[in-house]
Amino acid sequence: MFNFALRRFLIAIPTLLIISLVIFMLLEAAPGDPLGDVPLTVPPDVKEKMRAALGLDSAWYVRYFLWMKQFFWVEPLNLVDYVWGTDYAKGMQRVISFQSRQPVMQIIAERVPQTLTVVGMSYLIGVSIALPIGIYSAYRQYSWFDQIGTLVSMIGFSVPTFFSGVVLIIVFAVKLHWFPSIYDTTHRVTDWASFLKQVRQMAMPVMVLSLYNAAQISRFMRSSMLDNLNQDYVRTARAKGLTERVVVLVHVLRNSLIPVVTVIALGVPTIFGGAIITEQVFKVNGLGQQLITSIHSNDLPMVMTLTFIFAILIVTFNLIADLLYGILDPRIRYD
């Protein structure tokens, strides 16, 4: 397994480099100008100086390799300096946002906790709900539980999150006044009362995203369980006298989790990417909202850095999913 992981890691390096180049070229080809919002009263010579200050007067390949150096060398050194109190990156130019003129990684670090709190919690809840529902729905196929689970899953997967979010705001915030309609990103948990306030403002966005995630994963879990429940090894295990609990929760479940692991692993990067639509609806100041704002303002360093981080996460969790296959199914060998 170590050799397989090493090979995949070595393949991932050129893959990510190609992805970074593709992202950069797409952003270069996209319409818009980072200085498009500058007032017309600004003289042309001043505008050219502003363009030079942003590095936009350089050739595209110069800016690309400069970003590569900053992302892979300068930013890790800044992280080392922050953790260990050193000054290795002193005087080095970091990846700077066109919009705020602050280091991109600093802005991302400020917004990650909000995204992980809301989107991460909703994903954990969604997976925790989806797996038992999918298992029991498959075991009790066509029962009333399966029918209700199928109906709720279809609704949760079909209804857009912006629609369900607005419905929850109208019902629970406007009509019943149970939860706030706007997420307060400045709120800090210091005591029990502030903790309850945090739970109340997280309730609706977490509810929306949990329903969406649970609907998708539970369908995959149910389908995979049904496929394995009809296999010959299940009849053999029952003929040997194994209890139904052992047959279902050990033999069938272990094999059924193999395709579901892929779905769950590939969904983890979306946690860091943020729920763009849901964050917009509930005004959660997370990475998804930051990405939309940066795209609108042509903040190329921010968009480039965020999208490349998402690509790294996708490649990483693809590798993790492949490694988990060997743990779940002993027949899979990586030698």
PDB file of C-alpha atoms in Angstrom, residues 51-324:
ATOM      1  CA  ARG A  51      -1.570  48.365 -12.892  1.00  0.00           C
ATOM      2  CA  ALA A  52       2.201  48.116 -12.430  1.00  0.00           C
ATOM      3  CA  ALA A  53       1.781  47.986  -8.644  1.00  0.00           C
ATOM      4  CA  LEU A  54      -0.509  44.974  -9.074  1.00  0.00           C
ATOM      5  CA  GLY A  55       1.987  43.310 -11.405  1.00  0.00           C
ATOM      6  CA  LEU A  56      -0.431  43.386 -14.348  1.00  0.00           C
ATOM      7  CA  ASP A  57       2.138  44.982 -16.635  1.00  0.00           C
ATOM      8  CA  SER A  58       4.215  41.778 -16.675  1.00  0.00           C
ATOM      9  CA  ALA A  59       3.810  38.910 -19.126  1.00  0.00           C
ATOM     10  CA  TRP A  60       1.425  36.127 -18.150  1.00  0.00           C
ATOM     11  CA  TYR A  61       4.157  33.522 -17.675  1.00  0.00           C
ATOM     12  CA  VAL A  62       6.071  35.869 -15.363  1.00  0.00           C
ATOM     13  CA  ARG A  63       2.982  36.346 -13.187  1.00  0.00           C
ATOM     14  CA  TYR A  64       2.263  32.618 -13.237  1.00  0.00           C
ATOM     15  CA  PHE A  65       5.716  31.592 -12.032  1.00  0.00           C
ATOM     16  CA  LEU A  66       5.677  34.401  -9.463  1.00  0.00           C
ATOM     17  CA  TRP A  67       2.407  33.035  -8.084  1.00  0.00           C
ATOM     18  CA  MET A  68       3.873  29.518  -8.043  1.00  0.00           C
ATOM     19  CA  LYS A  69       6.875  30.748  -6.047  1.00  0.00           C
ATOM     20  CA  GLN A  70       4.657  32.617  -3.615  1.00  0.00           C
ATOM     21  CA  PHE A  71       2.198  29.748  -3.126  1.00  0.00           C
ATOM     22  CA  PHE A  72       4.695  26.889  -2.765  1.00  0.00           C
ATOM     23  CA  TRP A  73       7.606  28.725  -1.100  1.00  0.00           C
ATOM     24  CA  VAL A  74       6.746  32.086   0.437  1.00  0.00           C
ATOM     25  CA  GLU A  75       3.411  31.139   2.015  1.00  0.00           C
ATOM     26  CA  PRO A  76       4.728  27.929   3.671  1.00  0.00           C
ATOM     27  CA  LEU A  77       7.654  29.965   5.059  1.00  0.00           C
ATOM     28  CA  ASN A  78       5.186  32.501   6.459  1.00  0.00           C
ATOM     29  CA  LEU A  79       3.313  29.658   8.129  1.00  0.00           C
ATOM     30  CA  VAL A  80       6.569  28.403   9.673  1.00  0.00           C
ATOM     31  CA  ASP A  81       7.329  31.924  10.886  1.00  0.00           C
ATOM     32  CA  TYR A  82       3.874  32.215  12.444  1.00  0.00           C
ATOM     33  CA  VAL A  83       4.089  28.868  14.238  1.00  0.00           C
ATOM     34  CA  TRP A  84       7.718  28.916  15.365  1.00  0.00           C
ATOM     35  CA  GLY A  85       8.358  32.664  15.618  1.00  0.00           C
ATOM     36  CA  THR A  86      11.133  32.668  13.001  1.00  0.00           C
ATOM     37  CA  ASP A  87      11.707  35.237  10.237  1.00  0.00           C
ATOM     38  CA  TYR A  88      12.554  33.103   7.189  1.00  0.00           C
ATOM     39  CA  ALA A  89       9.976  34.898   4.983  1.00  0.00           C
ATOM     40  CA  LYS A  90      10.883  38.395   6.110  1.00  0.00           C
ATOM     41  CA  GLY A  91      10.799  40.795   3.168  1.00  0.00           C
ATOM     42  CA  MET A  92       9.346  38.243   0.735  1.00  0.00           C
ATOM     43  CA  GLN A  93       6.294  39.226  -1.293  1.00  0.00           C
ATOM     44  CA  ARG A  94       3.192  37.178  -0.493  1.00  0.00           C
ATOM     45  CA  VAL A  95       0.111  36.466  -2.613  1.00  0.00           C
ATOM     46  CA  ILE A  96      -1.813  39.738  -2.257  1.00  0.00           C
ATOM     47  CA  SER A  97      -5.512  40.222  -2.942  1.00  0.00           C
ATOM     48  CA  PHE A  98      -6.303  42.865  -5.560  1.00  0.00           C
ATOM     49  CA  GLN A  99      -9.485  43.814  -3.740  1.00  0.00           C
ATOM     50  CA  SER A 100      -8.378  44.219  -0.113  1.00  0.00           C
ATOM     51  CA  ARG A 101      -4.576  44.475  -0.576  1.00  0.00           C
ATOM     52  CA  GLN A 102      -4.167  41.915   2.199  1.00  0.00           C
ATOM     53  CA  PRO A 103      -2.402  38.549   2.000  1.00  0.00           C
ATOM     54  CA  VAL A 104      -4.741  36.002   0.452  1.00  0.00           C
ATOM     55  CA  MET A 105      -3.848  33.288   2.953  1.00  0.00           C
ATOM     56  CA  GLN A 106      -4.639  35.629   5.828  1.00  0.00           C
ATOM     57  CA  ILE A 107      -8.132  36.245   4.450  1.00  0.00           C
ATOM     58  CA  ILE A 108      -8.648  32.513   3.890  1.00  0.00           C
ATOM     59  CA  ALA A 109      -7.494  31.725   7.444  1.00  0.00           C
ATOM     60  CA  GLU A 110     -10.010  34.251   8.804  1.00  0.00           C
ATOM     61  CA  ARG A 111     -12.913  32.701   6.883  1.00  0.00           C
ATOM     62  CA  VAL A 112     -12.099  29.010   7.246  1.00  0.00           C
ATOM     63  CA  PRO A 113     -13.514  28.716  10.808  1.00  0.00           C
ATOM     64  CA  GLN A 114     -16.918  30.029   9.668  1.00  0.00           C
ATOM     65  CA  THR A 115     -17.017  27.619   6.741  1.00  0.00           C
ATOM     66  CA  LEU A 116     -15.876  24.619   8.778  1.00  0.00           C
ATOM     67  CA  THR A 117     -18.325  25.414  11.566  1.00  0.00           C
ATOM     68  CA  VAL A 118     -21.409  25.617   9.366  1.00  0.00           C
ATOM     69  CA  VAL A 119     -20.618  23.476   6.318  1.00  0.00           C
ATOM     70  CA  GLY A 120     -18.472  20.965   8.195  1.00  0.00           C
ATOM     71  CA  MET A 121     -21.085  20.406  10.876  1.00  0.00           C
ATOM     72  CA  SER A 122     -23.831  19.997   8.281  1.00  0.00           C
ATOM     73  CA  TYR A 123     -21.745  17.409   6.382  1.00  0.00           C
ATOM     74  CA  LEU A 124     -21.076  15.379   9.528  1.00  0.00           C
ATOM     75  CA  ILE A 125     -24.749  15.450  10.463  1.00  0.00           C
ATOM     76  CA  GLY A 126     -25.786  14.588   6.895  1.00  0.00           C
ATOM     77  CA  VAL A 127     -23.457  11.564   6.733  1.00  0.00           C
ATOM     78  CA  SER A 128     -24.491  10.412  10.223  1.00  0.00           C
ATOM     79  CA  ILE A 129     -28.144  10.496   9.189  1.00  0.00           C
ATOM     80  CA  ALA A 130     -27.704   9.125   5.674  1.00  0.00           C
ATOM     81  CA  LEU A 131     -25.820   5.903   6.482  1.00  0.00           C
ATOM     82  CA  PRO A 132     -28.335   4.348   8.925  1.00  0.00           C
ATOM     83  CA  ILE A 133     -31.274   5.495   6.786  1.00  0.00           C
ATOM     84  CA  GLY A 134     -29.750   3.936   3.673  1.00  0.00           C
ATOM     85  CA  ILE A 135     -28.916   0.697   5.500  1.00  0.00           C
ATOM     86  CA  TYR A 136     -32.352   0.246   7.051  1.00  0.00           C
ATOM     87  CA  SER A 137     -34.187   1.304   3.871  1.00  0.00           C
ATOM     88  CA  ALA A 138     -32.368  -1.381   1.893  1.00  0.00           C
ATOM     89  CA  TYR A 139     -32.922  -4.045   4.530  1.00  0.00           C
ATOM     90  CA  ARG A 140     -36.630  -3.170   4.754  1.00  0.00           C
ATOM     91  CA  GLN A 141     -37.133  -2.550   1.056  1.00  0.00           C
ATOM     92  CA  TYR A 142     -40.604  -1.224   0.108  1.00  0.00           C
ATOM     93  CA  SER A 143     -41.598  -0.849   3.759  1.00  0.00           C
ATOM     94  CA  TRP A 144     -43.233   2.340   5.037  1.00  0.00           C
ATOM     95  CA  PHE A 145     -39.834   3.492   6.326  1.00  0.00           C
ATOM     96  CA  ASP A 146     -38.286   2.952   2.898  1.00  0.00           C
ATOM     97  CA  GLN A 147     -41.138   4.799   1.175  1.00  0.00           C
ATOM     98  CA  ILE A 148     -40.866   7.795   3.503  1.00  0.00           C
ATOM     99  CA  GLY A 149     -37.077   7.801   3.240  1.00  0.00           C
ATOM    100  CA  THR A 150     -37.257   7.728  -0.553  1.00  0.00           C
ATOM    101  CA  LEU A 151     -39.751  10.602  -0.606  1.00  0.00           C
ATOM    102  CA  VAL A 152     -37.722  12.771   1.772  1.00  0.00           C
ATOM    103  CA  SER A 153     -34.504  12.010  -0.121  1.00  0.00           C
ATOM    104  CA  MET A 154     -36.045  12.950  -3.452  1.00  0.00           C
ATOM    105  CA  ILE A 155     -37.322  16.218  -1.994  1.00  0.00           C
ATOM    106  CA  GLY A 156     -34.008  17.016  -0.323  1.00  0.00           C
ATOM    107  CA  PHE A 157     -31.983  16.273  -3.458  1.00  0.00           C
ATOM    108  CA  SER A 158     -34.367  17.945  -5.925  1.00  0.00           C
ATOM    109  CA  VAL A 159     -35.230  21.165  -4.107  1.00  0.00           C
ATOM    110  CA  PRO A 160     -32.483  23.802  -4.562  1.00  0.00           C
ATOM    111  CA  THR A 161     -30.782  24.920  -1.364  1.00  0.00           C
ATOM    112  CA  PHE A 162     -31.567  28.565  -2.048  1.00  0.00           C
ATOM    113  CA  PHE A 163     -35.301  27.725  -2.160  1.00  0.00           C
ATOM    114  CA  SER A 164     -35.305  25.573   0.971  1.00  0.00           C
ATOM    115  CA  GLY A 165     -33.187  28.201   2.725  1.00  0.00           C
ATOM    116  CA  VAL A 166     -35.651  30.965   1.914  1.00  0.00           C
ATOM    117  CA  VAL A 167     -38.568  28.767   3.047  1.00  0.00           C
ATOM    118  CA  LEU A 168     -36.875  28.128   6.391  1.00  0.00           C
ATOM    119  CA  ILE A 169     -36.193  31.841   6.827  1.00  0.00           C
ATOM    120  CA  ILE A 170     -39.854  32.685   6.164  1.00  0.00           C
ATOM    121  CA  VAL A 171     -41.178  29.992   8.513  1.00  0.00           C
ATOM    122  CA  PHE A 172     -38.713  29.944  11.408  1.00  0.00           C
ATOM    123  CA  ALA A 173     -37.280  33.478  11.302  1.00  0.00           C
ATOM    124  CA  VAL A 174     -40.064  35.697   9.995  1.00  0.00           C
ATOM    125  CA  LYS A 175     -43.189  33.856  11.217  1.00  0.00           C
ATOM    126  CA  LEU A 176     -42.095  31.985  14.344  1.00  0.00           C
ATOM    127  CA  HIS A 177     -39.041  34.096  15.329  1.00  0.00           C
ATOM    128  CA  TRP A 178     -37.197  30.973  16.499  1.00  0.00           C
ATOM    129  CA  PHE A 179     -33.914  31.552  14.670  1.00  0.00           C
ATOM    130  CA  PRO A 180     -32.126  34.612  13.259  1.00  0.00           C
ATOM    131  CA  SER A 181     -32.284  35.009   9.495  1.00  0.00           C
ATOM    132  CA  ILE A 182     -28.748  36.434   9.187  1.00  0.00           C
ATOM    133  CA  TYR A 183     -25.643  34.649  10.464  1.00  0.00           C
ATOM    134  CA  ASP A 184     -23.552  36.865  12.738  1.00  0.00           C
ATOM    135  CA  THR A 185     -19.937  36.095  11.839  1.00  0.00           C
ATOM    136  CA  THR A 186     -18.621  38.417  14.561  1.00  0.00           C
ATOM    137  CA  HIS A 187     -20.221  36.344  17.327  1.00  0.00           C
ATOM    138  CA  ARG A 188     -17.821  34.596  19.696  1.00  0.00           C
ATOM    139  CA  VAL A 189     -18.642  31.767  22.084  1.00  0.00           C
ATOM    140  CA  THR A 190     -17.517  32.652  25.596  1.00  0.00           C
ATOM    141  CA  ASP A 191     -20.194  31.186  27.846  1.00  0.00           C
ATOM    142  CA  TRP A 192     -23.323  29.022  27.802  1.00  0.00           C
ATOM    143  CA  ALA A 193     -25.590  31.842  26.605  1.00  0.00           C
ATOM    144  CA  SER A 194     -23.301  32.695  23.686  1.00  0.00           C
ATOM    145  CA  PHE A 195     -23.064  28.983  22.845  1.00  0.00           C
ATOM    146  CA  LEU A 196     -26.856  28.723  22.632  1.00  0.00           C
ATOM    147  CA  LYS A 197     -26.913  31.804  20.417  1.00  0.00           C
ATOM    148  CA  GLN A 198     -24.344  30.180  18.134  1.00  0.00           C
ATOM    149  CA  VAL A 199     -26.462  27.012  17.927  1.00  0.00           C
ATOM    150  CA  ARG A 200     -29.560  29.042  17.076  1.00  0.00           C
ATOM    151  CA  GLN A 201     -27.900  30.934  14.235  1.00  0.00           C
ATOM    152  CA  MET A 202     -26.338  27.738  12.863  1.00  0.00           C
ATOM    153  CA  ALA A 203     -29.600  25.775  12.958  1.00  0.00           C
ATOM    154  CA  MET A 204     -31.124  26.811   9.627  1.00  0.00           C
ATOM    155  CA  PRO A 205     -28.037  26.726   7.346  1.00  0.00           C
ATOM    156  CA  VAL A 206     -26.970  23.417   8.893  1.00  0.00           C
ATOM    157  CA  MET A 207     -30.495  22.049   8.431  1.00  0.00           C
ATOM    158  CA  VAL A 208     -30.547  22.999   4.743  1.00  0.00           C
ATOM    159  CA  LEU A 209     -27.143  21.522   3.942  1.00  0.00           C
ATOM    160  CA  SER A 210     -27.639  18.407   6.085  1.00  0.00           C
ATOM    161  CA  LEU A 211     -30.844  17.539   4.248  1.00  0.00           C
ATOM    162  CA  TYR A 212     -29.137  17.962   0.881  1.00  0.00           C
ATOM    163  CA  ASN A 213     -26.091  15.862   1.844  1.00  0.00           C
ATOM    164  CA  ALA A 214     -28.142  13.162   3.574  1.00  0.00           C
ATOM    165  CA  ALA A 215     -30.486  12.832   0.599  1.00  0.00           C
ATOM    166  CA  GLN A 216     -27.634  12.131  -1.800  1.00  0.00           C
ATOM    167  CA  ILE A 217     -25.561   9.797   0.376  1.00  0.00           C
ATOM    168  CA  SER A 218     -28.551   7.786   1.651  1.00  0.00           C
ATOM    169  CA  ARG A 219     -29.547   6.940  -1.939  1.00  0.00           C
ATOM    170  CA  PHE A 220     -26.042   5.670  -2.682  1.00  0.00           C
ATOM    171  CA  MET A 221     -26.013   3.680   0.566  1.00  0.00           C
ATOM    172  CA  ARG A 222     -29.402   2.096  -0.141  1.00  0.00           C
ATOM    173  CA  SER A 223     -28.493   1.160  -3.712  1.00  0.00           C
ATOM    174  CA  SER A 224     -25.181  -0.381  -2.683  1.00  0.00           C
ATOM    175  CA  MET A 225     -26.797  -2.351   0.163  1.00  0.00           C
ATOM    176  CA  LEU A 226     -29.510  -3.722  -2.129  1.00  0.00           C
ATOM    177  CA  ASP A 227     -26.889  -4.867  -4.608  1.00  0.00           C
ATOM    178  CA  ASN A 228     -24.959  -6.771  -1.929  1.00  0.00           C
ATOM    179  CA  LEU A 229     -27.960  -8.232  -0.079  1.00  0.00           C
ATOM    180  CA  ASN A 230     -28.715 -10.417  -3.120  1.00  0.00           C
ATOM    181  CA  GLN A 231     -25.185 -11.803  -3.490  1.00  0.00           C
ATOM    182  CA  ASP A 232     -24.323 -15.459  -2.994  1.00  0.00           C
ATOM    183  CA  TYR A 233     -21.997 -14.816  -0.043  1.00  0.00           C
ATOM    184  CA  VAL A 234     -24.946 -13.420   1.941  1.00  0.00           C
ATOM    185  CA  ARG A 235     -26.932 -16.638   1.479  1.00  0.00           C
ATOM    186  CA  THR A 236     -23.819 -18.633   2.407  1.00  0.00           C
ATOM    187  CA  ALA A 237     -23.327 -16.594   5.593  1.00  0.00           C
ATOM    188  CA  ARG A 238     -26.948 -17.142   6.581  1.00  0.00           C
ATOM    189  CA  ALA A 239     -26.684 -20.858   5.824  1.00  0.00           C
ATOM    190  CA  LYS A 240     -23.690 -21.082   8.171  1.00  0.00           C
ATOM    191  CA  GLY A 241     -25.931 -19.913  11.005  1.00  0.00           C
ATOM    192  CA  LEU A 242     -24.624 -16.377  11.413  1.00  0.00           C
ATOM    193  CA  THR A 243     -27.054 -13.977  13.034  1.00  0.00           C
ATOM    194  CA  GLU A 244     -28.845 -11.472  10.824  1.00  0.00           C
ATOM    195  CA  ARG A 245     -27.117  -8.602  12.627  1.00  0.00           C
ATOM    196  CA  VAL A 246     -23.673 -10.024  11.796  1.00  0.00           C
ATOM    197  CA  VAL A 247     -24.623 -10.744   8.194  1.00  0.00           C
ATOM    198  CA  VAL A 248     -25.957  -7.241   7.552  1.00  0.00           C
ATOM    199  CA  LEU A 249     -23.743  -5.030   9.710  1.00  0.00           C
ATOM    200  CA  VAL A 250     -20.461  -6.873   9.136  1.00  0.00           C
ATOM    201  CA  HIS A 251     -20.412  -8.691   5.802  1.00  0.00           C
ATOM    202  CA  VAL A 252     -22.923  -6.728   3.719  1.00  0.00           C
ATOM    203  CA  LEU A 253     -22.163  -3.302   5.171  1.00  0.00           C
ATOM    204  CA  ARG A 254     -18.419  -3.622   4.700  1.00  0.00           C
ATOM    205  CA  ASN A 255     -18.743  -4.409   0.997  1.00  0.00           C
ATOM    206  CA  SER A 256     -21.478  -1.821   0.508  1.00  0.00           C
ATOM    207  CA  LEU A 257     -19.337   0.981   1.886  1.00  0.00           C
ATOM    208  CA  ILE A 258     -16.777   0.694  -0.920  1.00  0.00           C
ATOM    209  CA  PRO A 259     -18.639   2.858  -3.506  1.00  0.00           C
ATOM    210  CA  VAL A 260     -20.129   5.070  -0.771  1.00  0.00           C
ATOM    211  CA  VAL A 261     -16.647   5.917   0.521  1.00  0.00           C
ATOM    212  CA  THR A 262     -15.907   7.586  -2.820  1.00  0.00           C
ATOM    213  CA  VAL A 263     -18.993   9.777  -2.552  1.00  0.00           C
ATOM    214  CA  ILE A 264     -18.222  10.758   1.035  1.00  0.00           C
ATOM    215  CA  ALA A 265     -14.517  11.391   0.379  1.00  0.00           C
ATOM    216  CA  LEU A 266     -15.179  13.539  -2.679  1.00  0.00           C
ATOM    217  CA  GLY A 267     -17.739  15.506  -0.660  1.00  0.00           C
ATOM    218  CA  VAL A 268     -15.191  16.508   1.990  1.00  0.00           C
ATOM    219  CA  PRO A 269     -13.454  19.135  -0.230  1.00  0.00           C
ATOM    220  CA  THR A 270     -16.816  20.860  -0.635  1.00  0.00           C
ATOM    221  CA  ILE A 271     -16.661  21.589   3.097  1.00  0.00           C
ATOM    222  CA  PHE A 272     -13.591  23.753   2.595  1.00  0.00           C
ATOM    223  CA  GLY A 273     -15.017  25.201  -0.598  1.00  0.00           C
ATOM    224  CA  GLY A 274     -18.036  26.372   1.297  1.00  0.00           C
ATOM    225  CA  ALA A 275     -21.655  26.196   0.303  1.00  0.00           C
ATOM    226  CA  ILE A 276     -21.727  29.147  -2.083  1.00  0.00           C
ATOM    227  CA  ILE A 277     -25.487  29.463  -2.416  1.00  0.00           C
ATOM    228  CA  THR A 278     -26.334  28.717   1.208  1.00  0.00           C
ATOM    229  CA  GLU A 279     -23.690  31.121   2.473  1.00  0.00           C
ATOM    230  CA  GLN A 280     -25.206  33.816   0.283  1.00  0.00           C
ATOM    231  CA  VAL A 281     -28.732  33.122   1.547  1.00  0.00           C
ATOM    232  CA  PHE A 282     -27.836  33.193   5.251  1.00  0.00           C
ATOM    233  CA  LYS A 283     -25.002  35.745   4.919  1.00  0.00           C
ATOM    234  CA  VAL A 284     -22.359  33.386   6.267  1.00  0.00           C
ATOM    235  CA  ASN A 285     -19.014  35.082   5.793  1.00  0.00           C
ATOM    236  CA  GLY A 286     -17.249  31.944   4.571  1.00  0.00           C
ATOM    237  CA  LEU A 287     -15.030  30.868   1.689  1.00  0.00           C
ATOM    238  CA  GLY A 288     -17.943  30.354  -0.688  1.00  0.00           C
ATOM    239  CA  GLN A 289     -19.060  33.938  -0.279  1.00  0.00           C
ATOM    240  CA  GLN A 290     -15.451  35.109  -0.595  1.00  0.00           C
ATOM    241  CA  LEU A 291     -15.064  33.243  -3.889  1.00  0.00           C
ATOM    242  CA  ILE A 292     -18.187  34.849  -5.357  1.00  0.00           C
ATOM    243  CA  THR A 293     -17.086  38.322  -4.211  1.00  0.00           C
ATOM    244  CA  SER A 294     -13.613  37.801  -5.681  1.00  0.00           C
ATOM    245  CA  ILE A 295     -15.011  36.652  -9.017  1.00  0.00           C
ATOM    246  CA  HIS A 296     -17.248  39.724  -9.237  1.00  0.00           C
ATOM    247  CA  SER A 297     -14.334  42.058  -8.481  1.00  0.00           C
ATOM    248  CA  ASN A 298     -11.832  40.231 -10.753  1.00  0.00           C
ATOM    249  CA  ASP A 299      -9.586  39.495  -7.784  1.00  0.00           C
ATOM    250  CA  LEU A 300      -7.383  37.066  -9.703  1.00  0.00           C
ATOM    251  CA  PRO A 301      -4.935  36.089  -6.899  1.00  0.00           C
ATOM    252  CA  MET A 302      -7.802  35.203  -4.553  1.00  0.00           C
ATOM    253  CA  VAL A 303      -9.733  33.213  -7.171  1.00  0.00           C
ATOM    254  CA  MET A 304      -6.570  31.459  -8.340  1.00  0.00           C
ATOM    255  CA  THR A 305      -5.514  30.492  -4.815  1.00  0.00           C
ATOM    256  CA  LEU A 306      -8.956  29.313  -3.683  1.00  0.00           C
ATOM    257  CA  THR A 307      -9.628  27.186  -6.767  1.00  0.00           C
ATOM    258  CA  PHE A 308      -6.170  25.612  -6.608  1.00  0.00           C
ATOM    259  CA  ILE A 309      -6.637  24.754  -2.931  1.00  0.00           C
ATOM    260  CA  PHE A 310      -9.927  23.055  -3.869  1.00  0.00           C
ATOM    261  CA  ALA A 311      -8.069  21.088  -6.550  1.00  0.00           C
ATOM    262  CA  ILE A 312      -5.449  19.958  -4.016  1.00  0.00           C
ATOM    263  CA  LEU A 313      -8.178  18.791  -1.649  1.00  0.00           C
ATOM    264  CA  ILE A 314      -9.978  16.846  -4.391  1.00  0.00           C
ATOM    265  CA  VAL A 315      -6.791  15.044  -5.456  1.00  0.00           C
ATOM    266  CA  THR A 316      -5.882  14.329  -1.823  1.00  0.00           C
ATOM    267  CA  PHE A 317      -9.240  12.858  -0.871  1.00  0.00           C
ATOM    268  CA  ASN A 318      -9.320  10.812  -4.072  1.00  0.00           C
ATOM    269  CA  LEU A 319      -6.111   9.187  -2.860  1.00  0.00           C
ATOM    270  CA  ILE A 320      -7.585   8.674   0.630  1.00  0.00           C
ATOM    271  CA  ALA A 321     -10.657   6.995  -0.881  1.00  0.00           C
ATOM    272  CA  ASP A 322      -8.460   4.636  -2.919  1.00  0.00           C
ATOM    273  CA  LEU A 323      -6.508   3.679   0.195  1.00  0.00           C
ATOM    274  CA  LEU A 324      -9.714   3.022   2.129  1.00  0.00           C
TER     275      LEU A 324
END
